[in-house]
Amino acid sequence: MCVLSVMLPCTAVCLLLMTCCLASPPVVVLILACIELVLGCTHCLLIAITTVTAACGVVDMQKNRKVDKSPIAQMKSMKNSVELAGIRDASIRDAVALCQYFSWLEKEVPSGKVTEMSAATELLQLRRRVTKFVGPSFETISGSGPNGAVIHYRVLPETSRSLSVNEMYLCDSGGQYLDGTTDVTRTMHFGQATAHEKECYTRVLKGHINVTTVVFPNKCKGTLLDTLARTALWEVGLNFNHGTGHGVGAYLNVHEGPQGISPLGTKDEGFQAGMLITVEPGYYEDGAFGIRIENVCVVKKAETKHRFNDSDYLTLEPLTLVPYETSLMALELLTPAEIAYINKYHSDCRDKLIPLLEAQGDGETIRWLNRKTQVIG
């Protein structure tokens, strides 16, 4: 054991050395020699040298510090086959809980007894029944009407509003499971939406589909994809004030870098196969409503006719499987390709979720899911 650790804590040694250094550097040399030769404490010696050199200005710490992106973050962002399999399974189980939640809301909201806070509590209870659930991946954003227009709204007892058949409802939530992390946003209406609300929702959905279905070269930067999420909104003078997507960890941080989709750009090497990214465009009208549609997607190789410069091309595959709100769609604004995408996505939701709901004997949610995923167009 270090004698000095008994006689004098390392912190005190450092303070003593800094004081001596300011007064007389030669004194410090003697103290350092004593620490190593007399007391034999290499640990204290290393601490002392660092303290002295910084205090005496022998090494300018700020000037010599090198800041660079970590190679570990880049490697961690590219999920292996085991991680991807886990995230797929977790997303399906999580989607079952969300469908049960939205089915419950549709039935209960007309009573006027459901609040933003009680709704968020119900969602947590449903997720707790899911296999391998550990906890929320972040605090649920449960915003009705004007509260939905607050991008990072946090429901509190004093702000919690009742959900209504006359207002939009935005729910952004996620779960941490032992095999994956989820992050899902859906916007609902439990009554008759206005033509303006439908147009806004549809234009957000068009941007969401545009980013999800685009084919792009390997290592393409997220900045180049961000415009695709906004074009349909820009056409009528609308926009949203946040990024379009962020990386997601594998039972880790729900916001994980270095990849992202943002007009501000990100300090990364661009998209590569195996990365996870959210696609979440939105539109927010202060004092009225908020809209956001978010899926977690995996970056995968795309099959292309050509390979310019012998380069791979990539696209996105949604892992989130929760129906979009067809009652909010202005079908006349959707292209045939967009309608085909929605119908295929809804077919995938039925195929993946109904077996799990049948295993639970949940006929009510199955009926809700079939109704919400009916073919459109």
Short mmCIF file of C-alpha atoms in Angstrom, two decimals:
data_model
loop_
_atom_site.label_atom_id
_atom_site.label_comp_id
_atom_site.label_asym_id
_atom_site.label_seq_id
_atom_site.Cartn_x
_atom_site.Cartn_y
_atom_site.Cartn_z
CA MET A 1 0.00 0.00 0.00
CA CYS A 2 1.18 3.51 -0.75
CA VAL A 3 2.39 5.18 2.46
CA LEU A 4 1.28 8.53 1.10
CA SER A 5 -2.29 7.27 0.60
CA VAL A 6 -2.47 6.73 4.35
CA MET A 7 -0.69 9.89 5.39
CA LEU A 8 -2.10 12.32 2.84
CA PRO A 9 -4.86 11.91 0.15
CA CYS A 10 -3.78 12.34 -3.50
CA THR A 11 -6.00 15.40 -3.82
CA ALA A 12 -4.10 17.13 -1.05
CA VAL A 13 -0.80 16.18 -2.70
CA CYS A 14 -1.91 17.84 -5.92
CA LEU A 15 -2.95 21.03 -4.14
CA LEU A 16 0.39 21.11 -2.31
CA LEU A 17 2.33 20.63 -5.53
CA MET A 18 0.38 23.36 -7.35
CA THR A 19 1.15 25.79 -4.54
CA CYS A 20 4.82 24.89 -4.52
CA CYS A 21 4.97 25.12 -8.29
CA LEU A 22 3.79 28.70 -8.26
CA ALA A 23 6.30 29.60 -5.59
CA SER A 24 9.37 27.62 -6.58
CA PRO A 25 9.60 24.97 -9.32
CA PRO A 26 12.84 23.52 -7.85
CA VAL A 27 10.93 22.64 -4.70
CA VAL A 28 8.56 20.56 -6.85
CA VAL A 29 11.45 18.55 -8.28
CA LEU A 30 12.54 17.61 -4.78
CA ILE A 31 9.01 16.60 -3.80
CA LEU A 32 8.64 14.43 -6.90
CA ALA A 33 11.92 12.70 -6.13
CA CYS A 34 10.77 12.05 -2.59
CA ILE A 35 7.46 10.55 -3.74
CA GLU A 36 9.13 8.05 -6.07
CA LEU A 37 12.36 7.22 -4.23
CA VAL A 38 11.30 7.45 -0.60
CA LEU A 39 7.62 6.47 -0.70
CA GLY A 40 7.68 4.33 -3.84
CA CYS A 41 4.24 5.45 -5.09
CA THR A 42 4.10 5.39 -8.89
CA HIS A 43 0.36 6.24 -8.85
CA CYS A 44 0.91 9.42 -6.88
CA LEU A 45 3.91 10.24 -9.05
CA LEU A 46 1.83 10.15 -12.25
CA ILE A 47 -0.85 12.36 -10.69
CA ALA A 48 1.81 14.73 -9.45
CA ILE A 49 3.57 15.03 -12.82
CA THR A 50 0.27 15.78 -14.59
CA THR A 51 -0.63 18.40 -12.00
CA VAL A 52 2.76 20.08 -12.03
CA THR A 53 3.16 20.25 -15.79
CA ALA A 54 -0.29 21.78 -16.15
CA ALA A 55 0.20 24.30 -13.37
CA CYS A 56 3.73 25.28 -14.45
CA GLY A 57 2.72 25.65 -18.06
CA VAL A 58 5.20 23.01 -19.23
CA VAL A 59 2.35 21.54 -21.33
CA ASP A 60 -0.50 23.71 -22.60
CA MET A 61 -3.38 21.24 -22.15
CA GLN A 62 -5.90 23.11 -24.33
CA LYS A 63 -3.42 23.78 -27.12
CA ASN A 64 -2.25 20.18 -27.29
CA ARG A 65 -5.65 18.54 -26.92
CA LYS A 66 -6.84 16.71 -30.03
CA VAL A 67 -10.58 16.38 -30.61
CA ASP A 68 -11.75 13.85 -33.18
CA LYS A 69 -14.74 11.56 -33.72
CA SER A 70 -14.46 8.20 -32.05
CA PRO A 71 -14.01 5.17 -34.31
CA ILE A 72 -16.00 3.21 -31.73
CA ALA A 73 -19.13 5.28 -32.41
CA GLN A 74 -18.88 4.52 -36.12
CA MET A 75 -18.45 0.79 -35.53
CA LYS A 76 -21.27 0.71 -32.98
CA SER A 77 -23.65 2.41 -35.41
CA MET A 78 -23.39 -0.51 -37.87
CA LYS A 79 -25.41 -3.28 -36.26
CA ASN A 80 -24.45 -6.92 -36.65
CA SER A 81 -26.89 -9.68 -37.61
CA VAL A 82 -27.67 -10.57 -33.98
CA GLU A 83 -28.45 -6.96 -33.08
CA LEU A 84 -30.62 -6.48 -36.16
CA ALA A 85 -32.56 -9.68 -35.46
CA GLY A 86 -33.20 -8.52 -31.90
CA ILE A 87 -34.33 -5.06 -32.97
CA ARG A 88 -36.72 -6.56 -35.54
CA ASP A 89 -38.30 -8.78 -32.91
CA ALA A 90 -38.49 -5.99 -30.34
CA SER A 91 -40.13 -3.68 -32.90
CA ILE A 92 -42.85 -6.23 -33.66
CA ARG A 93 -43.64 -6.86 -29.99
CA ASP A 94 -43.61 -3.12 -29.32
CA ALA A 95 -45.99 -2.54 -32.24
CA VAL A 96 -48.48 -4.97 -30.71
CA ALA A 97 -48.57 -2.86 -27.54
CA LEU A 98 -48.99 0.34 -29.56
CA CYS A 99 -51.86 -1.10 -31.60
CA GLN A 100 -53.55 -2.18 -28.38
CA TYR A 101 -53.03 1.33 -27.07
CA PHE A 102 -54.49 3.12 -30.09
CA SER A 103 -57.39 0.67 -30.18
CA TRP A 104 -58.06 1.44 -26.52
CA LEU A 105 -57.85 5.19 -27.16
CA GLU A 106 -60.33 5.02 -30.03
CA LYS A 107 -62.82 3.35 -27.71
CA GLU A 108 -62.23 5.50 -24.61
CA VAL A 109 -61.54 9.04 -25.90
CA PRO A 110 -65.21 9.81 -26.77
CA SER A 111 -66.06 9.47 -23.06
CA GLY A 112 -63.99 12.60 -22.32
CA LYS A 113 -62.27 10.85 -19.40
CA VAL A 114 -58.87 10.23 -21.00
CA THR A 115 -56.15 12.80 -20.35
CA GLU A 116 -52.67 13.13 -21.83
CA MET A 117 -51.22 11.81 -18.58
CA SER A 118 -53.62 8.91 -18.11
CA ALA A 119 -53.07 7.94 -21.74
CA ALA A 120 -49.30 7.84 -21.29
CA THR A 121 -49.76 5.74 -18.14
CA GLU A 122 -51.95 3.26 -20.03
CA LEU A 123 -49.32 2.92 -22.76
CA LEU A 124 -46.64 2.17 -20.17
CA GLN A 125 -48.83 -0.50 -18.59
CA LEU A 126 -49.36 -2.16 -21.97
CA ARG A 127 -45.63 -2.16 -22.69
CA ARG A 128 -44.88 -3.69 -19.29
CA ARG A 129 -46.77 -6.79 -20.43
CA VAL A 130 -44.42 -7.22 -23.40
CA THR A 131 -41.68 -9.86 -23.23
CA LYS A 132 -38.18 -8.50 -22.47
CA PHE A 133 -39.47 -4.99 -21.67
CA VAL A 134 -37.12 -3.08 -19.36
CA GLY A 135 -38.52 0.46 -19.41
CA PRO A 136 -39.31 3.45 -21.63
CA SER A 137 -36.55 4.55 -23.99
CA PHE A 138 -37.55 8.14 -23.18
CA GLU A 139 -40.44 9.96 -21.53
CA THR A 140 -43.57 9.65 -23.64
CA ILE A 141 -44.69 12.77 -25.51
CA SER A 142 -48.48 12.65 -25.22
CA GLY A 143 -49.84 15.87 -26.72
CA SER A 144 -53.43 16.74 -27.54
CA GLY A 145 -54.41 19.74 -29.66
CA PRO A 146 -52.09 22.71 -29.03
CA ASN A 147 -49.81 20.66 -26.76
CA GLY A 148 -49.00 18.48 -29.76
CA ALA A 149 -47.50 21.55 -31.41
CA VAL A 150 -44.78 21.66 -28.71
CA ILE A 151 -42.05 19.55 -30.34
CA HIS A 152 -40.52 18.23 -27.10
CA TYR A 153 -43.66 18.49 -24.99
CA ARG A 154 -43.55 16.94 -21.54
CA VAL A 155 -46.90 16.21 -19.95
CA LEU A 156 -47.25 17.38 -16.34
CA PRO A 157 -50.27 17.35 -14.01
CA GLU A 158 -50.74 21.08 -14.53
CA THR A 159 -50.51 20.88 -18.35
CA SER A 160 -52.35 17.60 -18.98
CA ARG A 161 -55.35 18.16 -21.27
CA SER A 162 -58.23 15.83 -22.00
CA LEU A 163 -58.10 14.01 -25.32
CA SER A 164 -60.98 15.00 -27.55
CA VAL A 165 -62.74 13.85 -30.71
CA ASN A 166 -62.28 17.41 -31.97
CA GLU A 167 -58.48 17.59 -31.84
CA MET A 168 -55.40 15.89 -33.18
CA TYR A 169 -53.36 13.71 -30.82
CA LEU A 170 -49.58 13.20 -31.15
CA CYS A 171 -47.87 10.33 -29.35
CA ASP A 172 -44.08 9.92 -29.49
CA SER A 173 -42.88 7.01 -27.38
CA GLY A 174 -40.47 4.12 -27.21
CA GLY A 175 -39.38 1.12 -25.24
CA GLN A 176 -36.12 -0.41 -24.07
CA TYR A 177 -36.15 -4.17 -24.55
CA LEU A 178 -33.37 -6.62 -23.81
CA ASP A 179 -33.04 -7.21 -27.54
CA GLY A 180 -33.62 -3.71 -28.93
CA THR A 181 -34.69 -0.08 -28.61
CA THR A 182 -37.81 1.45 -30.21
CA ASP A 183 -38.91 5.00 -31.04
CA VAL A 184 -42.30 5.53 -32.70
CA THR A 185 -44.48 8.56 -33.38
CA ARG A 186 -48.04 8.50 -34.66
CA THR A 187 -50.59 11.26 -35.03
CA MET A 188 -54.26 10.38 -34.66
CA HIS A 189 -57.68 11.98 -34.83
CA PHE A 190 -60.64 10.41 -33.08
CA GLY A 191 -63.30 12.46 -34.85
CA GLN A 192 -63.57 14.41 -38.10
CA ALA A 193 -60.40 16.27 -39.07
CA THR A 194 -60.54 19.50 -41.04
CA ALA A 195 -59.42 19.69 -44.66
CA HIS A 196 -56.39 21.72 -43.54
CA GLU A 197 -55.39 19.11 -40.95
CA LYS A 198 -55.69 16.36 -43.56
CA GLU A 199 -53.59 18.27 -46.07
CA CYS A 200 -50.87 18.90 -43.49
CA TYR A 201 -50.85 15.28 -42.38
CA THR A 202 -50.69 14.02 -45.95
CA ARG A 203 -47.80 16.30 -46.85
CA VAL A 204 -45.87 15.10 -43.81
CA LEU A 205 -46.62 11.51 -44.80
CA LYS A 206 -45.40 12.16 -48.36
CA GLY A 207 -42.06 13.38 -46.97
CA HIS A 208 -41.87 10.35 -44.69
CA ILE A 209 -42.43 7.99 -47.63
CA ASN A 210 -40.06 9.95 -49.86
CA VAL A 211 -37.13 9.45 -47.48
CA THR A 212 -38.01 5.84 -46.71
CA THR A 213 -38.15 4.73 -50.34
CA VAL A 214 -35.29 6.70 -51.91
CA VAL A 215 -32.22 4.88 -53.27
CA PHE A 216 -28.90 6.60 -52.54
CA PRO A 217 -25.16 5.87 -52.88
CA ASN A 218 -23.12 4.28 -50.12
CA LYS A 219 -21.84 6.85 -47.59
CA CYS A 220 -24.38 9.44 -48.72
CA LYS A 221 -24.73 12.17 -46.09
CA GLY A 222 -28.01 12.66 -44.25
CA THR A 223 -28.09 16.30 -45.29
CA LEU A 224 -28.82 15.21 -48.86
CA LEU A 225 -31.83 13.17 -47.72
CA ASP A 226 -33.30 15.86 -45.50
CA THR A 227 -34.70 17.88 -48.40
CA LEU A 228 -36.80 14.89 -49.47
CA ALA A 229 -38.70 15.05 -46.18
CA ARG A 230 -39.65 18.70 -46.72
CA THR A 231 -40.41 19.08 -50.42
CA ALA A 232 -44.15 18.39 -50.14
CA LEU A 233 -44.39 20.91 -47.29
CA TRP A 234 -42.27 23.53 -49.06
CA GLU A 235 -44.60 23.39 -52.06
CA VAL A 236 -47.28 25.16 -50.00
CA GLY A 237 -44.98 27.24 -47.78
CA LEU A 238 -44.83 24.92 -44.77
CA ASN A 239 -41.84 23.46 -42.91
CA PHE A 240 -40.70 22.03 -39.56
CA ASN A 241 -37.96 23.18 -37.19
CA HIS A 242 -36.12 19.99 -36.31
CA GLY A 243 -34.02 17.31 -37.94
CA THR A 244 -35.61 14.50 -39.90
CA GLY A 245 -33.86 11.55 -38.27
CA HIS A 246 -31.34 10.22 -35.76
CA GLY A 247 -29.53 6.96 -35.13
CA VAL A 248 -30.83 4.44 -32.60
CA GLY A 249 -28.86 2.12 -30.35
CA ALA A 250 -29.28 -1.64 -29.81
CA TYR A 251 -30.64 -1.65 -26.24
CA LEU A 252 -28.66 1.55 -25.80
CA ASN A 253 -29.29 5.26 -26.35
CA VAL A 254 -32.46 6.02 -28.25
CA HIS A 255 -30.49 8.89 -29.85
CA GLU A 256 -27.23 7.49 -31.15
CA GLY A 257 -24.72 9.01 -33.53
CA PRO A 258 -22.87 9.68 -35.61
CA GLN A 259 -25.42 9.27 -38.45
CA GLY A 260 -28.42 11.55 -38.79
CA ILE A 261 -30.71 13.35 -41.22
CA SER A 262 -30.67 17.10 -40.73
CA PRO A 263 -30.42 20.32 -42.74
CA LEU A 264 -27.51 21.32 -40.47
CA GLY A 265 -25.40 18.33 -41.44
CA THR A 266 -23.68 15.75 -39.25
CA LYS A 267 -20.02 14.90 -38.62
CA ASP A 268 -20.08 11.34 -39.88
CA GLU A 269 -18.88 9.20 -42.77
CA GLY A 270 -22.36 8.88 -44.28
CA PHE A 271 -24.85 6.04 -44.34
CA GLN A 272 -23.70 2.45 -44.55
CA ALA A 273 -25.56 -0.85 -44.51
CA GLY A 274 -26.56 -2.00 -41.03
CA MET A 275 -27.14 1.44 -39.55
CA LEU A 276 -30.41 2.39 -37.89
CA ILE A 277 -32.07 5.73 -38.59
CA THR A 278 -35.42 7.27 -37.72
CA VAL A 279 -37.51 9.01 -40.36
CA GLU A 280 -39.69 11.58 -38.60
CA PRO A 281 -40.81 14.67 -40.52
CA GLY A 282 -43.51 16.80 -38.96
CA TYR A 283 -45.53 19.98 -39.02
CA TYR A 284 -46.54 22.11 -36.02
CA GLU A 285 -49.13 24.85 -35.92
CA ASP A 286 -48.78 26.86 -32.72
CA GLY A 287 -51.88 26.89 -30.57
CA ALA A 288 -53.67 24.34 -32.76
CA PHE A 289 -52.04 20.95 -33.45
CA GLY A 290 -48.85 19.03 -34.14
CA ILE A 291 -48.11 16.25 -36.62
CA ARG A 292 -45.16 13.86 -36.65
CA ILE A 293 -44.81 10.44 -38.27
CA GLU A 294 -41.79 8.39 -37.17
CA ASN A 295 -40.44 4.95 -37.99
CA VAL A 296 -37.12 3.36 -37.11
CA CYS A 297 -35.53 2.04 -40.31
CA VAL A 298 -32.50 -0.07 -41.13
CA VAL A 299 -30.12 0.94 -43.91
CA LYS A 300 -29.71 -1.92 -46.37
CA LYS A 301 -28.24 -2.56 -49.81
CA ALA A 302 -30.50 -1.76 -52.75
CA GLU A 303 -30.64 -3.75 -55.97
CA THR A 304 -29.83 -1.37 -58.83
CA LYS A 305 -29.48 -1.89 -62.58
CA HIS A 306 -26.04 -0.22 -62.61
CA ARG A 307 -23.19 0.30 -60.11
CA PHE A 308 -21.51 3.60 -60.94
CA ASN A 309 -17.85 3.54 -59.87
CA ASP A 310 -18.47 -0.01 -58.63
CA SER A 311 -20.27 1.49 -55.63
CA ASP A 312 -23.07 -0.03 -53.57
CA TYR A 313 -26.40 1.73 -53.39
CA LEU A 314 -28.60 1.79 -50.31
CA THR A 315 -32.20 2.24 -49.26
CA LEU A 316 -34.24 2.06 -46.03
CA GLU A 317 -36.46 -0.67 -44.64
CA PRO A 318 -38.93 0.27 -41.89
CA LEU A 319 -38.71 -1.84 -38.74
CA THR A 320 -41.60 -0.04 -37.04
CA LEU A 321 -44.93 -1.67 -37.91
CA VAL A 322 -47.74 0.56 -36.68
CA PRO A 323 -50.48 1.67 -39.12
CA TYR A 324 -50.58 5.21 -40.45
CA GLU A 325 -53.82 7.14 -39.89
CA THR A 326 -55.77 6.65 -43.12
CA SER A 327 -58.62 8.89 -41.90
CA LEU A 328 -56.17 11.81 -42.02
CA MET A 329 -55.03 11.20 -45.58
CA ALA A 330 -56.08 13.46 -48.45
CA LEU A 331 -55.93 10.74 -51.10
CA GLU A 332 -55.97 13.23 -53.97
CA LEU A 333 -52.51 14.43 -52.86
CA LEU A 334 -50.96 10.97 -52.94
CA THR A 335 -49.30 9.50 -56.03
CA PRO A 336 -49.98 5.90 -57.16
CA ALA A 337 -46.51 4.92 -55.93
CA GLU A 338 -47.19 6.43 -52.47
CA ILE A 339 -50.55 4.66 -52.23
CA ALA A 340 -48.87 1.37 -53.20
CA TYR A 341 -46.25 1.91 -50.48
CA ILE A 342 -48.95 2.54 -47.82
CA ASN A 343 -50.92 -0.56 -48.83
CA LYS A 344 -47.78 -2.72 -48.77
CA TYR A 345 -46.73 -1.31 -45.39
CA HIS A 346 -50.18 -1.98 -43.94
CA SER A 347 -50.11 -5.51 -45.33
CA ASP A 348 -46.79 -6.07 -43.53
CA CYS A 349 -48.37 -4.77 -40.30
CA ARG A 350 -51.17 -7.32 -40.55
CA ASP A 351 -48.86 -10.20 -41.46
CA LYS A 352 -46.43 -9.56 -38.59
CA LEU A 353 -48.80 -8.45 -35.81
CA ILE A 354 -51.96 -10.53 -36.16
CA PRO A 355 -50.23 -13.83 -35.20
CA LEU A 356 -49.07 -12.28 -31.92
CA LEU A 357 -52.48 -10.78 -31.24
CA GLU A 358 -54.13 -14.12 -31.97
CA ALA A 359 -51.79 -15.78 -29.48
CA GLN A 360 -53.05 -13.31 -26.88
CA GLY A 361 -56.67 -13.86 -27.86
CA ASP A 362 -57.03 -10.13 -28.55
CA GLY A 363 -59.80 -10.09 -31.13
CA GLU A 364 -60.65 -6.46 -30.42
CA THR A 365 -57.23 -5.18 -31.48
CA ILE A 366 -57.23 -7.52 -34.50
CA ARG A 367 -60.51 -5.95 -35.66
CA TRP A 368 -59.03 -2.49 -35.10
CA LEU A 369 -55.90 -3.39 -37.04
CA ASN A 370 -57.86 -4.83 -39.98
CA ARG A 371 -59.96 -1.70 -40.14
CA LYS A 372 -56.95 0.64 -39.97
CA THR A 373 -55.05 -1.23 -42.67
CA GLN A 374 -57.77 -1.53 -45.29
CA VAL A 375 -56.58 -1.01 -48.86
CA ILE A 376 -56.83 2.62 -50.00
CA GLY A 377 -56.89 4.21 -53.43
#
